[in-house]
Amino acid sequence: MHKTPAIVILGAASLPTARRIQRRYPQAPVYALQGRVEADIAYADFGATLRALYQSGTPIVALCAAGIVIRSLAPVLADKEQEPPVLAVAEDASAVVPLLGGLAGVNHIAREIAAIFGIEAAITTSGELRFGTCLLNPPDGYALADVEEGKRFVADLLGGEGVRVEGAAPWLAAARLPLREDAGRRIRVSCARGASADELLIHPRALVVAVEAGEAELAAKVRAALAAHGLAEAALAGLLAPMDAMSDAALGSAARELGVPLRFAERAAGETPADWLRRLLPLEERLAGDGLCIGRAAQPVEMARLGRARGRLSVVGLGPGAAELMVPAVRRALDEAEDILGYETYVNMAGPLRAEQVRHCSDNREELQRARHAFELAASGRRAVVVSSGDPGVFAMAAAVLEALEQSIDPLWHAVELEILPGVSAALATAALSGAPLGHDFCLISLSDNLKPWTVIEQRLEHAGAADLVMAFYNPISRARPWQLGRALEIVRGHRDPQTRVVLGRDVGRPAQALRSLTLGELTAEMVDMRTLVIVGSSTTRSFPRADGGDWVYTPRWYPPAGLAPRGESCEKARGDEAAPHHPSGESAT
Ligand code: SAH
């Protein structure tokens, strides 16, 4: 199975069965209904969870009535070829019913689960029942040429036609096929394109194309070369390029376009692509194309064993904490990661992780060292992810990673595929909870003087105060920096009325989330700790009661025309005088 399945339960009675299935698939998390039963991942809505898993291609093992699963997935059952395996398992483990994903190996999983409990899987696919294998779902390393033709072919065999096998199909040895030497139908295993009538064509992924760097239209060229030699694109196992071409973006996009892995290997000076391929792979045939060379092996080629991959380093922001505030690109990077590096709290926040994903937890202060370690891993061909909370570019790891890269002269570090994926920063998450205090111009200031002189911080506070910017304070206070916040507030009070709105967000997006709305006059350093984000409003930031208690805080998009509100004038006054008349009509509300 390619993707880790999700085991989904509704009630506590299913948990023992779920855990036994999990022993067979140790990476698979058990999803349980929040408030009813506790397992690995809590969900709130069964239907929405099932649909989300289905749409992300995750195999689903649901411990409940088949009907519930069918009704939940009904709205999203459009594309049958893409569907992941979906099975219903009786909570007492007395029945296993494969429902969907025939072409993705659902019957195979059903048999594996049935074997755990010593029962028969409820297989209903005729071809599979008759022949003991799903002819339309060949094993890894092979691809069916045409599913629709394949269905007709299986129907013919079920109708009594005999079959012969041409080419190497070791997985069919155990099948119960109506084999006959003189049969009119054949199963053909070949890299050649174009199935004739009366045959089931299966392509072994046995072709490797050696390519050069800097080729324009590379994917089209590869396709044309394969076509010119009568070879099927589905038989392409991957592309091989010289080591020094690793950072060539065109190579990466060609491989993505063709949907195959791209690997790199040293090519000796003067070595022709054909000799190079032959040195690396036992080939049956080499075919030259327009500036490239196609090699055909006797067996499917395992690209993971050929040369090495271009390593990837993703520097990601997890958002404030809640899984739903993490952007999907970050979740994808985490799911694909081999190594995850970061401060322990954040590495734990990045879950669910699989057992084989290596966690490298380090202290919060060792940022440059962590960045260098990440490059070492990525430069060796691995997929490394460095995690930050919030956004990685806001007082976090992205700058440390770029600093480490700029200081390095190692070409392998510079060849790493580096990506920085954003997250919801604490100021944005806190602002959203309280309303829209950052609705007008604002600045983000870290009050930590670990990496910058305190005098710089004081100057910035003076200027931000004078400019009437809304301010969001990160790293406001810590045991090692006990007095700085008090001093910062003194400076701000020199520019702001005591009625100025203040918002404190603590552990936003985490279970202990607490939000507080108050005035600058009421704010004391004791109300704040290092898990708090402080927003101090501008002269125009205002608040009003919300119907469900507490209040909404926002900074209007417009500004009093006279420029800065005079110091000492209260927000109440400004509100009365200025609110409605100056609301501009031409501006969009985005
Ligand atoms: N990269 C992070 C900020 C790291 S600096 C981001 O973009 O959010 C660490 C500071 O961020 C903390 O001292 C605190 O002020 C703030 N912070 C981070 N996560 C927070 C959260 N969930 N709730 C409130 N403040 C948070």
Coordinates of C-alpha atoms in Angstrom, one line a residue, residues 34 37 71 115 136 160 190 192-193 202 214 221 246 273 284 298 326 344 355 409 425 442 453 456 487 541 543:
Q34 CA -14.3 13.9 19.8
V37 CA -13.7 8.1 22.7
R71 CA -23.9 7.9 2.5
A115 CA -6.4 -12.6 8.0
L136 CA -6.5 -4.4 -13.5
G160 CA -15.1 -18.1 -21.0
S190 CA 5.9 -4.8 -22.7
A192 CA 5.8 -0.9 -26.3
R193 CA 2.9 1.4 -26.8
I202 CA 0.7 -4.0 -19.0
G214 CA 19.5 23.2 -19.7
K221 CA 11.4 15.9 -26.0
M246 CA 21.1 19.3 -9.7
P273 CA 25.0 9.1 -22.1
E284 CA 18.8 -4.8 -22.5
A298 CA 14.7 -6.3 -18.4
M326 CA -1.9 25.2 9.1
E344 CA 10.8 20.0 20.6
A355 CA 7.4 6.3 13.0
I409 CA 30.5 27.8 -0.1
S425 CA 1.8 34.3 12.6
F442 CA 0.9 48.3 12.0
P453 CA 20.8 46.0 21.4
V456 CA 17.6 49.9 19.0
R487 CA 10.3 50.0 30.0
T541 CA -8.2 51.5 17.5
S543 CA -13.9 48.5 20.6

